């Protein structure tokens, strides 16, 4: 992650569990954890080529491209360009610093590269346990977290195209004004990783320097990579490869609208951020989870089918392996340690068949149904347990994607043999939340029902029937048709509130999304999915969308609210959604995902 002023952070394998450098959980402050300092040795002036942390009064320009960022600044008669990128294959971050001397005399510049390290999840725990070692033959400073050996035991390294003159692992002795750093290995000290370089630039000439921050399990491989990118030519060639890769992928779909700003976002940037931040990094400037969400990353992958169907295909296969033998799934998990959370969320499991339906419709590839993957095993949640974070391992039971999908649908329908079971109003159970995770108190006792989930399940049943027919699975075809027909009737009778569809029925009998409510009188996704699914009667669909437009479209603010009025002081107690500020996020704000319909 990089920001316009030089902030951000770096990780290896997992953006939460194995941060290399420090991440700040703040939507406002922008504190850098990797800094390049420049010092003019003649006049002693010190500055940074990025706007943080030592800006001067000159302009700083930041350019973001597909696969790289570039920072441009001019000061002290030196034009500075800093290009930052990650190679396609190797696990390292490369900084190419170009310094152009516009002075009529030679410039002698000291460069200090400073890193605030974590090398794990918690920088407080790892502080003082990070040990540095200088490998002179390889021109590398190697860092190891002696506290983190059980979870990750990687080699972190810093290297450069220039000879490392000195280093330190002791933050208290780091001082850019020192002639040399003290070569302290940092054990037992306030941790940092810092190296010193010295260069000379002739008058009206330029100099390129590479600074590499990398991570590998294998020290020999780390040395090979450091050596490779100590050659500026190799850095430049790799940057071209990275740019070409992204331009080719993102250029496969181009959209023209009357609005240039919209064209810029659609033609590359939205999908670039979806792939980079959501699918690969599971991180951003503010949120940094590092985990796969069963629902979330399937949704993110869905929109990529227009660029590369393999992305959605691979995501479906990956997520199928995180379904339990009983049919439910992990709400989220960390791939690196097999730890995740088993919950009573009601919608997660259904996104697997939903995406399989969409994938087959888009590609015509029915072979995905025959792919065999294992289920997870683990203790079932007890009656009073809402969720459980645990290490869940693969079972020895393997079935096809087709069977995985059926198991998810059957569980959502409460199917036992030839019978199915919904709630009192004939709608699927909401559990501790559906698409709106904040509805955590509506149905934990097992009686609460979700209207939106009814529409979603209807859409899935309708789409999966064509797959059961393709598989000549006559028994399932007939069963799913009967459930879908009855579900549609229940939605249009029990869930209709006169002018729009209700949202949910709680364990205690409270109704959400009713015009009689003080708060949450109307919820948007129940209305929109009555249309998307086709389950709503035609006249009810029209009335529901008119009501949505009248009550939820806020033209003045330029948003479509998720619900209105927001939860605040009323008698309804839906769950942790009520802890959000009214009008923010799920509590009556506009909350959007990657394309899901």
Coordinates of C-alpha atoms in Angstrom, one line a residue:
X1 CA 0.0 0.0 0.0
X2 CA 1.3 3.4 -0.9
X3 CA -0.1 6.9 -0.5
X4 CA 0.4 10.2 -2.3
X5 CA 2.7 11.5 0.4
X6 CA 4.9 8.4 0.9
X7 CA 2.9 6.6 3.5
X8 CA 1.6 3.1 3.5
X9 CA 3.2 -0.2 4.5
X10 CA 4.5 -3.5 3.2
X11 CA 3.7 -7.2 4.1
X12 CA 4.6 -10.7 3.1
X13 CA 2.1 -13.5 2.5
X14 CA -0.6 -12.0 4.8
X15 CA -1.3 -8.3 5.2
X16 CA -2.4 -8.6 8.8
X17 CA -0.5 -11.5 10.3
X18 CA 2.9 -10.8 8.7
X19 CA 3.4 -7.1 8.2
X20 CA 7.0 -6.2 7.4
X21 CA 6.5 -2.6 8.1
X22 CA 4.2 -0.7 10.4
X23 CA 0.5 -0.1 9.5
X24 CA -1.4 2.8 11.1
X25 CA -5.2 2.2 11.6
X26 CA -6.2 5.7 10.9
X27 CA -8.4 7.1 8.1
X28 CA -6.9 10.6 8.7
X29 CA -3.2 10.5 9.6
X30 CA -0.6 9.3 7.1
X31 CA 2.5 8.3 9.0
X32 CA 5.1 6.7 6.8
X33 CA 6.9 3.5 7.9
X34 CA 9.4 3.4 5.1
X35 CA 11.4 6.6 4.5
X36 CA 14.1 7.7 2.2
X37 CA 16.1 10.6 3.6
X38 CA 18.4 12.8 1.4
X39 CA 21.2 15.0 2.8
X40 CA 23.4 17.4 0.9
X41 CA 26.8 16.8 2.5
X42 CA 28.0 20.3 1.7
X43 CA 25.3 22.4 3.2
X44 CA 23.9 19.8 5.6
X45 CA 20.3 20.3 4.3
X46 CA 18.0 17.2 4.9
X47 CA 14.8 16.4 3.1
X48 CA 12.7 13.6 1.7
X49 CA 11.7 13.1 -2.0
X50 CA 8.1 12.4 -0.8
X51 CA 5.8 14.9 1.0
X52 CA 6.2 13.1 4.3
X53 CA 7.9 13.3 6.7
X54 CA 10.3 16.2 5.9
X55 CA 8.6 18.3 3.2
X56 CA 9.9 21.7 2.0
X57 CA 8.0 24.5 0.5
X58 CA 8.3 23.2 -3.1
X59 CA 5.7 21.2 -5.0
X60 CA 5.4 17.4 -4.6
X61 CA 3.8 15.5 -7.4
X62 CA 2.5 11.9 -7.1
X63 CA 1.5 9.8 -10.1
X64 CA -0.3 6.5 -9.7
X65 CA -0.2 4.1 -12.5
X66 CA -1.3 0.5 -13.0
X67 CA 1.3 -1.5 -11.0
X68 CA 3.5 1.4 -9.8
X69 CA 3.6 4.8 -8.2
X70 CA 6.0 7.7 -9.0
X71 CA 6.9 10.7 -6.9
X72 CA 8.5 13.8 -8.4
X73 CA 10.1 16.6 -6.5
X74 CA 12.8 19.3 -7.0
X75 CA 14.9 20.9 -4.3
X76 CA 18.5 21.9 -3.6
X77 CA 19.1 22.0 -7.4
X78 CA 18.3 18.3 -7.6
X79 CA 15.4 16.9 -9.5
X80 CA 14.2 13.7 -7.7
X81 CA 12.1 10.9 -9.2
X82 CA 11.1 7.9 -7.1
X83 CA 9.4 5.0 -8.8
X84 CA 8.0 2.3 -6.6
X85 CA 6.7 -1.2 -7.7
X86 CA 6.6 -4.9 -6.9
X87 CA 7.9 -7.4 -9.5
X88 CA 5.6 -9.9 -11.0
X89 CA 7.2 -13.0 -9.5
X90 CA 9.6 -12.0 -6.7
X91 CA 8.5 -10.9 -3.2
X92 CA 10.2 -7.6 -2.9
X93 CA 9.4 -3.9 -3.2
X94 CA 11.7 -1.9 -5.5
X95 CA 12.4 1.8 -5.2
X96 CA 14.2 3.3 -8.2
X97 CA 15.5 6.7 -7.1
X98 CA 16.7 9.0 -9.9
X99 CA 18.6 12.1 -8.8
X100 CA 19.5 14.8 -11.5
X101 CA 22.0 17.4 -10.5
X102 CA 21.2 20.8 -12.0
X103 CA 23.9 22.6 -10.1
X104 CA 27.1 23.7 -11.9
X105 CA 29.2 21.7 -9.4
X106 CA 29.4 18.1 -8.2
X107 CA 26.9 17.0 -5.4
X108 CA 27.7 14.6 -2.7
X109 CA 24.5 13.1 -1.3
X110 CA 24.0 10.9 1.7
X111 CA 20.9 8.6 1.5
X112 CA 19.4 6.9 4.5
X113 CA 16.7 4.3 4.1
X114 CA 14.7 3.9 7.3
X115 CA 12.1 1.2 8.0
X116 CA 9.9 0.9 11.0
X117 CA 9.6 -2.9 11.2
X118 CA 7.0 -5.3 12.5
X119 CA 7.8 -8.7 10.9
X120 CA 4.6 -10.1 12.3
X121 CA 1.2 -9.0 13.4
X122 CA 1.9 -6.8 16.4
X123 CA 4.8 -4.3 16.4
X124 CA 4.6 -3.9 20.2
X125 CA 5.3 -7.6 20.6
X126 CA 8.1 -7.7 18.1
X127 CA 9.8 -4.5 19.2
X128 CA 13.3 -5.2 20.5
X129 CA 13.1 -8.8 19.2
X130 CA 14.3 -7.9 15.7
X131 CA 17.9 -8.9 15.0
X132 CA 19.9 -7.4 12.1
X133 CA 22.9 -8.9 10.3
X134 CA 25.0 -7.3 7.6
X135 CA 26.0 -9.6 4.7
X136 CA 28.9 -7.7 3.2
X137 CA 29.4 -10.1 0.2
X138 CA 25.7 -9.8 -0.7
X139 CA 25.4 -6.1 0.2
X140 CA 22.3 -6.9 2.3
X141 CA 21.1 -6.2 5.8
X142 CA 19.0 -9.2 7.0
X143 CA 16.4 -8.9 9.7
X144 CA 14.7 -11.7 11.7
X145 CA 12.0 -11.5 14.3
X146 CA 13.1 -13.9 17.0
X147 CA 9.7 -13.6 18.7
X148 CA 7.7 -14.7 15.6
X149 CA 9.3 -18.1 14.8
X150 CA 6.2 -20.2 15.3
X151 CA 3.8 -18.4 12.9
X152 CA 6.2 -17.1 10.3
X153 CA 10.0 -17.5 10.1
X154 CA 10.9 -15.4 7.1
X155 CA 14.0 -13.5 6.1
X156 CA 13.5 -9.8 5.6
X157 CA 16.2 -8.0 3.8
X158 CA 17.2 -4.5 2.6
X159 CA 19.6 -4.1 -0.2
X160 CA 20.7 -1.5 -2.8
X161 CA 22.6 -0.9 -6.1
X162 CA 25.0 1.2 -4.0
X163 CA 27.3 -0.1 -1.3
X164 CA 25.8 -0.1 2.2
X165 CA 28.2 2.0 4.2
X166 CA 26.6 1.4 7.6
X167 CA 23.4 0.2 9.3
X168 CA 21.5 0.1 12.6
X169 CA 18.7 -1.8 14.2
X170 CA 18.5 0.7 17.1
X171 CA 16.0 3.4 16.6
X172 CA 17.4 5.5 19.4
X173 CA 20.8 5.8 17.8
X174 CA 19.4 6.5 14.3
X175 CA 20.5 10.0 13.3
X176 CA 20.9 11.3 9.8
X177 CA 23.4 13.8 11.0
X178 CA 25.8 11.1 12.2
X179 CA 28.8 10.4 10.0
X180 CA 28.0 6.7 10.2
X181 CA 25.3 4.6 11.7
X182 CA 26.5 2.4 14.6
X183 CA 26.0 -1.1 13.1
X184 CA 23.9 -2.1 16.1
X185 CA 22.1 -5.4 15.5
X186 CA 19.1 -4.1 17.4
X187 CA 18.5 -6.9 19.8
X188 CA 16.9 -5.6 23.1
X189 CA 16.7 -2.1 21.6
X190 CA 13.9 0.0 20.1
X191 CA 13.7 -1.7 16.7
X192 CA 14.3 -0.1 13.3
X193 CA 16.1 -1.1 10.1
X194 CA 18.2 1.6 8.6
X195 CA 21.0 1.7 6.0
X196 CA 23.3 4.5 4.9
X197 CA 24.4 5.0 1.3
X198 CA 26.7 7.7 -0.2
X199 CA 26.7 8.9 -3.8
X200 CA 28.3 11.6 -5.9
X201 CA 26.6 13.2 -8.9
X202 CA 28.5 15.2 -11.4
X203 CA 27.3 18.6 -12.5
X204 CA 24.3 18.4 -14.9
X205 CA 24.2 14.6 -14.8
X206 CA 22.0 12.1 -13.1
X207 CA 22.3 9.0 -11.0
X208 CA 19.9 6.0 -10.5
X209 CA 19.8 4.1 -7.2
X210 CA 17.8 1.0 -6.4
X211 CA 16.7 0.3 -2.8
X212 CA 15.1 -3.1 -2.3
X213 CA 12.9 -4.3 0.6
X214 CA 12.2 -8.0 0.3
X215 CA 11.1 -11.1 2.1
X216 CA 11.8 -14.8 1.5
X217 CA 11.7 -18.1 3.3
X218 CA 15.0 -19.1 1.7
X219 CA 18.1 -17.0 2.3
X220 CA 19.8 -18.2 -0.8
X221 CA 16.9 -17.0 -2.9
X222 CA 16.8 -13.7 -1.1
X223 CA 20.4 -13.1 -2.0
X224 CA 19.8 -14.0 -5.7
X225 CA 16.9 -11.5 -5.8
X226 CA 18.8 -8.8 -4.1
X227 CA 21.7 -9.3 -6.6
X228 CA 19.3 -9.2 -9.5
X229 CA 17.8 -5.9 -8.6
X230 CA 21.1 -4.3 -7.6
X231 CA 21.3 -3.9 -11.4
X232 CA 19.4 -0.8 -12.4
X233 CA 18.8 -2.3 -15.9
X234 CA 17.0 -5.3 -14.4
X235 CA 14.8 -2.9 -12.3
X236 CA 13.9 -0.9 -15.4
X237 CA 13.1 -4.0 -17.4
X238 CA 10.9 -5.5 -14.6
X239 CA 9.0 -2.2 -14.3
X240 CA 8.2 -2.4 -18.0
X241 CA 6.9 -5.9 -17.6
X242 CA 4.7 -4.9 -14.7
X243 CA 3.2 -2.0 -16.6
X244 CA 2.6 -4.2 -19.7
X245 CA 1.0 -6.9 -17.7
X246 CA -1.6 -4.6 -16.1
X247 CA -2.3 -2.6 -19.2
X248 CA -3.0 -5.8 -21.2
X249 CA -5.3 -7.2 -18.6
X250 CA -7.2 -4.0 -17.7
X251 CA -7.4 -3.0 -21.4
X252 CA -9.5 -5.9 -22.4
X253 CA -12.7 -4.0 -21.6
X254 CA -13.1 -0.3 -22.5
X255 CA -16.3 1.7 -21.8
X256 CA -17.2 5.1 -23.2
X257 CA -19.6 7.4 -21.4
X258 CA -20.3 11.1 -21.7
X259 CA -18.3 11.6 -18.4
X260 CA -14.6 11.5 -18.6
X261 CA -14.2 11.0 -14.9
X262 CA -16.4 7.9 -15.0
X263 CA -14.5 6.6 -18.0
X264 CA -11.2 6.9 -16.1
X265 CA -12.6 5.0 -13.1
X266 CA -14.3 2.2 -15.1
X267 CA -11.5 1.7 -17.6
X268 CA -9.0 0.2 -15.4
X269 CA -9.0 1.8 -11.9
X270 CA -12.0 0.1 -10.3
X271 CA -10.9 -3.3 -11.5
X272 CA -7.3 -2.7 -10.7
X273 CA -8.1 -1.8 -7.1
X274 CA -10.5 -4.8 -6.9
X275 CA -7.9 -7.3 -8.0
X276 CA -5.0 -5.7 -6.1
X277 CA -6.6 -4.6 -2.8
X278 CA -9.5 -7.0 -2.5
X279 CA -8.3 -10.3 -4.1
X280 CA -4.5 -10.2 -3.7
X281 CA -3.9 -7.9 -0.7
X282 CA -7.0 -8.2 1.4
X283 CA -5.9 -4.8 2.6
X284 CA -6.2 -1.0 2.1
X285 CA -5.1 2.2 3.6
X286 CA -7.7 2.0 6.3
X287 CA -8.9 -1.6 6.6
X288 CA -6.2 -4.3 6.7
X289 CA -7.7 -7.7 7.5
X290 CA -5.5 -10.1 5.5
X291 CA -8.2 -12.7 5.4
X292 CA -10.5 -14.2 2.7
X293 CA -14.2 -13.5 3.3
X294 CA -16.3 -16.3 1.9
X295 CA -18.9 -13.8 0.7
X296 CA -16.7 -10.8 0.0
X297 CA -14.0 -12.3 -2.2
X298 CA -16.5 -14.2 -4.3
X299 CA -18.3 -11.0 -5.0
X300 CA -15.1 -9.2 -5.8
X301 CA -14.1 -12.0 -8.2
X302 CA -17.5 -11.9 -10.0
X303 CA -16.8 -8.6 -11.8
X304 CA -13.4 -9.9 -13.1
X305 CA -15.1 -12.4 -15.4
X306 CA -15.1 -9.8 -18.1
X307 CA -11.3 -9.6 -18.0
X308 CA -10.3 -13.1 -17.1
X309 CA -12.8 -15.9 -16.2
X310 CA -10.0 -17.9 -14.5
X311 CA -10.0 -15.4 -11.6
X312 CA -13.6 -16.2 -10.8
X313 CA -13.0 -19.9 -11.5
X314 CA -10.1 -20.1 -9.1
X315 CA -12.0 -18.2 -6.4
X316 CA -14.9 -20.6 -6.6
X317 CA -12.6 -23.6 -6.2
X318 CA -10.7 -22.0 -3.3
X319 CA -13.9 -21.1 -1.5
X320 CA -15.4 -24.6 -1.9
X321 CA -12.6 -25.9 0.2
X322 CA -13.8 -23.8 3.1
X323 CA -17.2 -25.4 3.3
X324 CA -17.8 -27.7 6.2
X325 CA -19.1 -31.3 5.8
X326 CA -22.4 -30.0 7.2
X327 CA -22.8 -27.5 4.4
X328 CA -22.1 -24.2 6.3
X329 CA -18.9 -22.3 5.6
X330 CA -16.2 -20.2 7.2
X331 CA -17.2 -16.5 7.3
X332 CA -13.6 -15.6 6.9
X333 CA -10.2 -17.3 7.1
X334 CA -6.5 -16.9 6.9
X335 CA -5.0 -19.1 4.2
X336 CA -1.6 -19.1 5.8
X337 CA -2.5 -20.8 9.1
X338 CA -5.9 -22.5 8.3
X339 CA -7.5 -20.4 11.0
X340 CA -11.0 -19.0 10.4
X341 CA -14.3 -18.3 12.0
X342 CA -17.3 -20.6 11.8
X343 CA -20.6 -18.7 12.3
X344 CA -24.3 -18.7 12.0
X345 CA -24.4 -16.1 9.2
X346 CA -27.2 -17.3 6.9
X347 CA -26.1 -16.0 3.5
X348 CA -22.4 -16.9 3.2
X349 CA -22.8 -20.4 2.0
X350 CA -25.2 -19.4 -0.8
X351 CA -22.7 -17.2 -2.6
X352 CA -20.9 -20.4 -3.8
X353 CA -23.9 -21.7 -5.9
X354 CA -24.8 -18.2 -6.9
X355 CA -21.3 -17.7 -8.4
X356 CA -21.3 -21.1 -10.0
X357 CA -24.5 -20.2 -11.7
X358 CA -23.1 -16.9 -12.9
X359 CA -19.8 -18.5 -14.0
X360 CA -21.6 -21.1 -16.1
X361 CA -24.0 -18.6 -17.7
X362 CA -21.0 -16.4 -18.7
X363 CA -18.7 -19.1 -19.9
X364 CA -20.9 -22.1 -20.8
X365 CA -18.3 -24.2 -18.9
X366 CA -20.2 -27.0 -17.1
X367 CA -17.0 -28.9 -16.3
X368 CA -16.5 -26.8 -13.2
X369 CA -19.3 -28.8 -11.7
X370 CA -17.1 -32.0 -11.8
X371 CA -14.1 -30.5 -10.0
X372 CA -13.5 -32.5 -6.7
X373 CA -12.5 -30.6 -3.6
X374 CA -12.5 -31.5 0.1
X375 CA -14.7 -30.2 2.9
X376 CA -13.5 -28.8 6.2
X377 CA -14.0 -30.6 9.4
X378 CA -14.5 -29.1 12.9
X379 CA -16.8 -29.0 15.9
X380 CA -20.3 -27.9 15.2
X381 CA -21.4 -24.7 16.9
X382 CA -23.4 -25.2 20.0
X383 CA -26.9 -23.9 20.4
X384 CA -25.7 -20.8 22.3
X385 CA -22.6 -20.2 20.2
X386 CA -22.8 -17.5 17.5
X387 CA -19.3 -18.0 16.1
X388 CA -16.0 -19.7 16.8
X389 CA -12.5 -18.8 15.7
X390 CA -10.4 -22.0 15.3
X391 CA -8.0 -23.8 13.1
X392 CA -10.1 -25.9 10.7
X393 CA -8.4 -28.5 8.6
X394 CA -9.5 -30.4 5.5
X395 CA -11.5 -33.6 6.1
X396 CA -11.1 -36.8 4.1
X397 CA -14.5 -36.2 2.5
X398 CA -14.3 -34.9 -1.1
X399 CA -17.1 -34.1 -3.5
X400 CA -17.7 -32.3 -6.7
X401 CA -18.5 -28.6 -6.9
X402 CA -22.0 -29.7 -7.9
X403 CA -22.4 -31.5 -4.6
X404 CA -20.9 -28.6 -2.7
X405 CA -23.5 -26.3 -4.2
X406 CA -26.4 -28.6 -3.4
X407 CA -25.2 -29.0 0.1
X408 CA -25.2 -25.2 0.6
X409 CA -28.7 -24.8 -0.9
X410 CA -30.1 -27.7 1.1
X411 CA -28.8 -26.3 4.3
X412 CA -30.3 -22.9 3.6
X413 CA -33.6 -24.5 2.8
X414 CA -33.5 -26.7 5.9
X415 CA -33.9 -29.8 3.7
X416 CA -34.1 -33.1 5.5
X417 CA -34.7 -36.0 3.1
X418 CA -37.7 -34.8 1.0
X419 CA -38.9 -32.1 3.3
X420 CA -37.7 -28.5 3.8
X421 CA -38.1 -26.1 6.7
X422 CA -38.3 -22.3 6.9
X423 CA -39.5 -20.0 9.7
X424 CA -43.0 -19.1 10.9
X425 CA -43.5 -16.8 7.9
X426 CA -42.2 -19.4 5.4
X427 CA -38.9 -17.5 4.9
X428 CA -35.3 -18.7 5.4
X429 CA -33.7 -18.2 8.9
X430 CA -31.5 -15.1 9.3
X431 CA -29.2 -16.5 12.0
X432 CA -26.8 -13.9 13.3
X433 CA -27.0 -11.8 10.1
X434 CA -27.5 -12.1 6.4
X435 CA -25.9 -9.7 3.8
X436 CA -26.1 -7.1 6.5
X437 CA -23.7 -8.5 9.1
X438 CA -24.8 -5.9 11.6
X439 CA -28.2 -7.6 12.1
X440 CA -26.5 -9.8 14.7
X441 CA -29.4 -9.9 17.2
X442 CA -32.3 -10.5 14.9
X443 CA -32.2 -14.3 14.7
X444 CA -29.6 -15.9 17.0
X445 CA -32.3 -18.1 18.7
X446 CA -33.2 -19.7 15.3
X447 CA -36.6 -18.2 14.8
X448 CA -35.7 -14.9 13.0
X449 CA -36.3 -14.7 9.2
X450 CA -34.8 -12.7 6.4
X451 CA -36.9 -11.3 3.6
X452 CA -33.9 -10.4 1.5
X453 CA -32.5 -13.9 1.9
X454 CA -35.8 -15.2 0.6
X455 CA -35.3 -13.3 -2.6
X456 CA -31.7 -14.3 -2.9
X457 CA -32.5 -17.9 -2.3
X458 CA -35.3 -17.8 -4.8
X459 CA -32.8 -16.4 -7.4
X460 CA -30.4 -19.2 -6.7
X461 CA -33.1 -21.9 -6.8
X462 CA -34.3 -20.6 -10.1
X463 CA -30.8 -20.5 -11.6
X464 CA -29.6 -23.9 -10.1
X465 CA -32.7 -25.7 -11.5
X466 CA -31.2 -25.4 -15.0
X467 CA -28.0 -27.1 -13.6
X468 CA -29.9 -29.9 -11.9
X469 CA -31.7 -30.4 -15.2
X470 CA -28.3 -30.5 -17.1
X471 CA -27.1 -33.1 -14.6
X472 CA -30.4 -35.1 -15.1
X473 CA -30.9 -34.9 -11.3
X474 CA -34.7 -35.2 -11.5
X475 CA -35.4 -35.5 -7.8
X476 CA -33.5 -32.2 -6.9
X477 CA -35.1 -30.5 -9.9
X478 CA -38.6 -31.2 -8.7
X479 CA -37.7 -30.4 -5.0
X480 CA -36.1 -27.0 -5.9
X481 CA -39.1 -26.1 -8.1
X482 CA -41.5 -26.8 -5.3
X483 CA -39.5 -24.8 -2.8
X484 CA -39.1 -21.8 -5.2
X485 CA -42.8 -21.7 -5.9
X486 CA -43.8 -21.8 -2.3
X487 CA -41.1 -19.3 -1.4
X488 CA -42.4 -16.8 -4.0
X489 CA -45.9 -17.1 -2.5
X490 CA -44.6 -16.5 1.0
X491 CA -42.6 -13.5 0.0
X492 CA -45.5 -11.8 -1.8
X493 CA -47.9 -12.5 1.1
X494 CA -46.2 -12.6 4.4
X495 CA -43.3 -10.2 3.5
X496 CA -45.4 -7.5 1.8
X497 CA -46.1 -4.4 3.9
X498 CA -48.6 -2.5 1.7
X499 CA -46.2 -0.3 -0.2
X500 CA -42.9 -2.2 0.0
X501 CA -41.4 -5.4 1.2
X502 CA -40.4 -5.9 4.8
X503 CA -36.8 -6.7 5.7
X504 CA -36.8 -9.2 8.5
X505 CA -38.7 -10.9 11.3
X506 CA -36.9 -11.2 14.6
X507 CA -36.8 -13.9 17.2
X508 CA -39.0 -11.8 19.6
X509 CA -41.6 -11.0 16.9
X510 CA -40.3 -7.5 16.0
X511 CA -40.6 -6.6 12.3
X512 CA -37.9 -4.7 10.4
X513 CA -38.6 -2.7 7.3
X514 CA -42.2 -1.9 8.2
X515 CA -44.0 1.4 7.8
X516 CA -45.1 1.1 11.4
X517 CA -41.5 1.3 12.6
X518 CA -39.9 4.4 14.1
X519 CA -36.5 3.3 12.7
X520 CA -35.7 1.1 9.6
X521 CA -39.1 1.6 8.1
X522 CA -37.8 0.7 4.7
X523 CA -34.6 -1.3 3.6
X524 CA -33.3 -1.0 0.1
X525 CA -32.1 -4.5 -0.7
X526 CA -35.4 -6.2 0.0
X527 CA -36.9 -3.9 -2.7
X528 CA -34.1 -4.2 -5.3
X529 CA -33.9 -7.9 -5.0
X530 CA -37.6 -8.4 -5.4
X531 CA -36.9 -7.1 -8.9
X532 CA -33.5 -8.7 -9.4
X533 CA -34.8 -12.2 -8.5
X534 CA -38.1 -11.7 -10.3
X535 CA -39.8 -13.2 -7.2
X536 CA -41.9 -10.1 -6.5
X537 CA -45.3 -9.8 -8.2
X538 CA -45.1 -7.3 -11.0
X539 CA -47.2 -4.6 -9.4
X540 CA -45.5 -5.1 -6.1
X541 CA -42.1 -4.6 -7.8
X542 CA -43.2 -1.3 -9.2
X543 CA -44.6 -0.1 -5.9
X544 CA -41.5 -1.2 -4.0
X545 CA -39.1 0.6 -6.4
X546 CA -41.3 3.8 -6.2
X547 CA -41.1 3.6 -2.4
X548 CA -37.3 3.1 -2.6
X549 CA -37.0 6.2 -4.8
X550 CA -39.2 8.3 -2.5
X551 CA -37.6 7.3 0.8
X552 CA -34.1 6.2 0.1
X553 CA -32.8 8.2 -2.8
X554 CA -31.1 11.3 -1.3
X555 CA -30.6 13.6 -4.2
X556 CA -29.1 16.4 -2.1
X557 CA -26.4 14.1 -0.6
X558 CA -26.0 12.2 -3.9
X559 CA -26.5 8.7 -2.3
X560 CA -29.0 5.9 -2.1
X561 CA -29.4 4.9 1.5
X562 CA -29.3 1.3 2.6
X563 CA -32.2 1.9 5.0
X564 CA -34.1 4.7 6.6
X565 CA -34.5 6.0 9.2
X566 CA -31.2 4.8 10.7
X567 CA -31.1 3.0 14.1
X568 CA -30.4 5.3 17.0
X569 CA -32.6 5.4 20.0
X570 CA -35.7 3.4 19.0
X571 CA -36.9 0.2 20.7
X572 CA -35.5 -2.1 17.9
X573 CA -32.3 -3.9 18.9
X574 CA -31.0 -5.4 15.6
X575 CA -27.4 -5.9 16.7
X576 CA -24.1 -4.2 16.3
X577 CA -25.4 -2.1 13.4
X578 CA -26.9 0.2 16.0
X579 CA -23.4 1.0 17.2
X580 CA -22.6 2.7 13.9
X581 CA -23.2 6.5 13.7
X582 CA -26.7 7.0 12.2
X583 CA -26.3 7.5 8.4
X584 CA -22.9 5.8 8.3
X585 CA -22.0 2.5 6.7
X586 CA -24.8 -0.2 7.0
X587 CA -26.8 2.0 9.4
X588 CA -28.5 4.1 6.7
X589 CA -25.5 5.1 4.7
X590 CA -24.6 4.1 1.1
X591 CA -22.7 0.9 1.4
X592 CA -21.4 -0.7 -1.8
X593 CA -19.7 -3.9 -2.9
X594 CA -18.1 -5.1 -6.2
X595 CA -20.9 -5.9 -8.7
X596 CA -23.1 -8.7 -7.2
X597 CA -26.0 -9.0 -9.5

